Amino acid sequence: PGKPTMIISTTIGNTALIQWQPPKEMVGELMGYRLRYKREEEETYTTRDFRRTDDHFTVTGLHKGATYIFRLCAKNRAGNGEEYSKEISTPEDVPSSYPQNLRVVGLTTTTTKLAWDPPPLPERNGKIVRYVVVYRDINSHQNQTNGTAETQMTIQGLQPDTTYDIRVRAFTGKGGGPISPSIQSRTMSTSMP
């Protein structure tokens, strides 16, 4: 078969309505359709088969701030025809989860080097543009913040032999997500002469 035609409309609530029409060029009897779709970053497609009388399908559970690829082909006795391919992007939102696995990867008397992983892919809700680390001396109520586009950072200018409470949050273009649980890190002490 030739290519079917397909229109996709995204709706509120992480769903997309796929509607299609049979191919203009059809050799032999139309047996049905096959739809394949995936998030751009994913390796494997989800595949759905449809009867020849079907002309629409609603895909649920789409992630926010993501690009999806949809491919639809018609089937006859000879097999699958050429695929009609279309990409859609869902609107961004603030992250719905915090950066994962916040950890200390280096220490001196006045610095703490941190690293973390981005929020889980389904909860990023768009492109993470920056991270903000919030930290304070545990004996103080005064938070300090520091931003970066990377998934690591060295906090400078700390006091020796002092415990700090450290958290991190992720931001998309829409704003900041929830803040991570805190970890504690103690700077090294200056050894007495």
Short mmCIF file of C-alpha atoms in Angstrom, two decimals:
data_model
loop_
_atom_site.label_atom_id
_atom_site.label_comp_id
_atom_site.label_asym_id
_atom_site.label_seq_id
_atom_site.Cartn_x
_atom_site.Cartn_y
_atom_site.Cartn_z
CA PRO A 1 0.00 0.00 0.00
CA GLY A 2 0.92 3.66 -0.31
CA LYS A 3 1.15 5.93 2.70
CA PRO A 4 -1.96 6.59 4.76
CA THR A 5 -2.50 10.19 5.90
CA MET A 6 -2.51 10.99 9.61
CA ILE A 7 -3.27 13.95 11.84
CA ILE A 8 -2.25 14.16 15.49
CA SER A 9 -3.74 16.48 18.08
CA THR A 10 -2.33 16.69 21.57
CA THR A 11 -4.76 17.30 24.38
CA ILE A 12 -4.43 18.44 27.97
CA GLY A 13 -3.53 15.53 30.22
CA ASN A 14 -0.64 13.90 28.39
CA THR A 15 -2.63 12.26 25.62
CA ALA A 16 -2.54 12.49 21.81
CA LEU A 17 -5.37 11.67 19.43
CA ILE A 18 -4.17 10.02 16.22
CA GLN A 19 -6.61 10.05 13.28
CA TRP A 20 -5.94 8.60 9.84
CA GLN A 21 -7.34 7.95 6.39
CA PRO A 22 -6.60 5.07 4.01
CA PRO A 23 -3.85 5.44 1.39
CA LYS A 24 -4.83 7.04 -1.95
CA GLU A 25 -2.88 4.33 -3.82
CA MET A 26 -4.12 0.93 -2.75
CA VAL A 27 -3.20 -2.30 -4.48
CA GLY A 28 -5.18 -5.29 -3.29
CA GLU A 29 -7.37 -5.36 -0.23
CA LEU A 30 -6.65 -3.16 2.79
CA MET A 31 -6.11 -5.52 5.76
CA GLY A 32 -5.47 -2.98 8.51
CA TYR A 33 -2.90 -0.56 9.93
CA ARG A 34 0.17 -0.61 12.11
CA LEU A 35 1.10 2.33 14.35
CA ARG A 36 4.56 2.65 15.90
CA TYR A 37 5.47 5.45 18.30
CA LYS A 38 8.18 6.36 20.80
CA ARG A 39 9.72 9.21 22.69
CA GLU A 40 12.64 10.60 20.64
CA GLU A 41 15.27 9.46 23.19
CA GLU A 42 13.92 5.93 23.48
CA GLU A 43 15.37 2.97 21.57
CA THR A 44 12.28 0.90 20.92
CA TYR A 45 8.89 1.70 19.46
CA THR A 46 5.56 0.74 20.97
CA THR A 47 3.58 -1.03 18.22
CA ARG A 48 -0.20 -1.27 17.87
CA ASP A 49 -2.11 -3.11 15.15
CA PHE A 50 -5.54 -1.98 13.94
CA ARG A 51 -8.36 -3.40 11.84
CA ARG A 52 -9.11 -1.88 8.47
CA THR A 53 -12.23 -0.22 9.88
CA ASP A 54 -10.28 1.60 12.62
CA ASP A 55 -9.46 5.24 11.91
CA HIS A 56 -8.28 6.68 15.23
CA PHE A 57 -6.42 5.87 18.44
CA THR A 58 -5.67 7.81 21.64
CA VAL A 59 -2.15 7.46 23.04
CA THR A 60 -2.05 8.09 26.79
CA GLY A 61 0.75 8.63 29.30
CA LEU A 62 2.84 10.98 27.18
CA HIS A 63 5.52 12.92 29.05
CA LYS A 64 5.44 16.71 29.17
CA GLY A 65 8.10 18.70 27.32
CA ALA A 66 9.00 15.74 25.08
CA THR A 67 9.14 15.00 21.36
CA TYR A 68 7.41 11.88 20.05
CA ILE A 69 7.71 10.17 16.68
CA PHE A 70 4.64 8.47 15.21
CA ARG A 71 4.77 6.16 12.17
CA LEU A 72 1.67 4.68 10.54
CA CYS A 73 1.44 2.22 7.65
CA ALA A 74 -1.34 0.34 5.93
CA LYS A 75 -1.23 -3.44 5.44
CA ASN A 76 -2.38 -5.64 2.57
CA ARG A 77 -1.66 -9.30 1.76
CA ALA A 78 1.75 -8.36 0.43
CA GLY A 79 2.70 -6.80 3.78
CA ASN A 80 3.22 -3.38 5.30
CA GLY A 81 3.21 -0.32 3.09
CA GLU A 82 5.25 2.84 3.33
CA GLU A 83 5.09 4.60 6.69
CA TYR A 84 3.65 8.05 7.17
CA SER A 85 5.87 9.70 9.79
CA LYS A 86 5.12 12.64 12.04
CA GLU A 87 6.71 14.26 15.09
CA ILE A 88 4.89 16.11 17.83
CA SER A 89 6.13 17.93 20.91
CA THR A 90 4.21 18.21 24.16
CA PRO A 91 4.31 21.46 26.16
CA GLU A 92 6.94 21.91 28.86
CA ASP A 93 6.18 22.21 32.55
CA VAL A 94 8.23 22.54 35.73
CA PRO A 95 9.97 19.27 36.74
CA SER A 96 7.74 17.04 38.86
CA SER A 97 10.68 15.35 40.59
CA TYR A 98 14.01 16.37 42.09
CA PRO A 99 17.55 15.53 40.94
CA GLN A 100 18.52 12.02 42.02
CA ASN A 101 21.50 10.58 43.87
CA LEU A 102 22.94 13.83 45.31
CA ARG A 103 26.38 12.96 46.69
CA VAL A 104 29.69 14.45 47.85
CA VAL A 105 32.55 13.56 45.49
CA GLY A 106 35.34 15.69 46.97
CA LEU A 107 36.23 17.68 50.09
CA THR A 108 38.82 20.17 51.29
CA THR A 109 38.81 22.47 54.33
CA THR A 110 36.84 25.16 52.45
CA THR A 111 35.16 23.38 49.53
CA THR A 112 32.71 20.56 48.93
CA LYS A 113 32.40 19.02 45.47
CA LEU A 114 28.93 17.65 44.69
CA ALA A 115 27.44 15.55 41.91
CA TRP A 116 23.89 14.38 41.13
CA ASP A 117 21.79 12.85 38.37
CA PRO A 118 18.93 14.59 36.55
CA PRO A 119 15.33 13.89 37.60
CA PRO A 120 13.95 10.66 36.05
CA LEU A 121 13.11 11.15 32.36
CA PRO A 122 9.28 10.96 32.71
CA GLU A 123 9.44 13.63 35.42
CA ARG A 124 11.73 16.16 33.75
CA ASN A 125 8.79 17.70 31.85
CA GLY A 126 11.13 19.41 29.41
CA LYS A 127 14.79 20.27 28.96
CA ILE A 128 16.57 20.84 32.28
CA VAL A 129 18.26 24.22 31.83
CA ARG A 130 19.83 24.63 35.27
CA TYR A 131 20.22 23.29 38.77
CA VAL A 132 20.28 25.29 41.97
CA VAL A 133 22.14 23.97 45.00
CA VAL A 134 20.82 25.25 48.35
CA TYR A 135 23.17 24.85 51.31
CA ARG A 136 23.62 26.09 54.86
CA ASP A 137 25.80 25.57 57.90
CA ILE A 138 23.62 23.28 60.09
CA ASN A 139 24.01 25.77 62.98
CA SER A 140 22.64 28.60 60.84
CA HIS A 141 19.22 29.33 59.35
CA GLN A 142 20.72 31.30 56.47
CA ASN A 143 20.48 29.42 53.15
CA GLN A 144 22.95 30.12 50.38
CA THR A 145 22.37 29.18 46.76
CA ASN A 146 24.51 28.51 43.72
CA GLY A 147 23.39 27.70 40.18
CA THR A 148 24.89 25.62 37.36
CA ALA A 149 23.89 24.00 34.06
CA GLU A 150 26.04 20.93 34.90
CA THR A 151 25.23 17.94 37.10
CA GLN A 152 28.11 18.80 39.42
CA MET A 153 29.39 21.78 41.35
CA THR A 154 32.09 22.79 43.81
CA ILE A 155 30.84 25.01 46.65
CA GLN A 156 33.63 27.41 47.64
CA GLY A 157 34.30 29.56 50.69
CA LEU A 158 33.09 27.16 53.37
CA GLN A 159 34.32 27.07 56.98
CA PRO A 160 36.72 24.25 57.98
CA ASP A 161 35.43 21.39 60.18
CA THR A 162 31.81 22.45 59.69
CA THR A 163 28.77 20.38 58.74
CA TYR A 164 26.61 21.67 55.90
CA ASP A 165 23.11 20.69 54.90
CA ILE A 166 22.87 20.50 51.08
CA ARG A 167 19.93 20.13 48.67
CA VAL A 168 19.42 20.60 44.93
CA ARG A 169 16.51 21.36 42.57
CA ALA A 170 16.11 21.28 38.80
CA PHE A 171 14.63 23.95 36.51
CA THR A 172 13.11 23.84 33.04
CA GLY A 173 12.25 26.99 31.09
CA LYS A 174 8.93 26.92 32.98
CA GLY A 175 10.50 27.10 36.45
CA GLY A 176 11.78 25.03 39.36
CA GLY A 177 10.72 21.58 40.48
CA PRO A 178 10.68 20.15 44.00
CA ILE A 179 13.84 20.30 46.08
CA SER A 180 15.73 17.11 46.86
CA PRO A 181 16.05 15.56 50.32
CA SER A 182 19.14 16.97 52.03
CA ILE A 183 22.51 15.36 52.51
CA GLN A 184 25.07 16.46 55.08
CA SER A 185 28.72 17.05 54.41
CA ARG A 186 31.49 18.02 56.83
CA THR A 187 34.46 20.01 55.54
CA MET A 188 37.96 18.84 56.52
CA SER A 189 39.55 20.37 59.58
CA THR A 190 42.74 22.40 59.36
CA SER A 191 45.18 20.22 61.20
CA MET A 192 46.85 22.01 64.14
CA PRO A 193 50.59 22.65 63.75
#
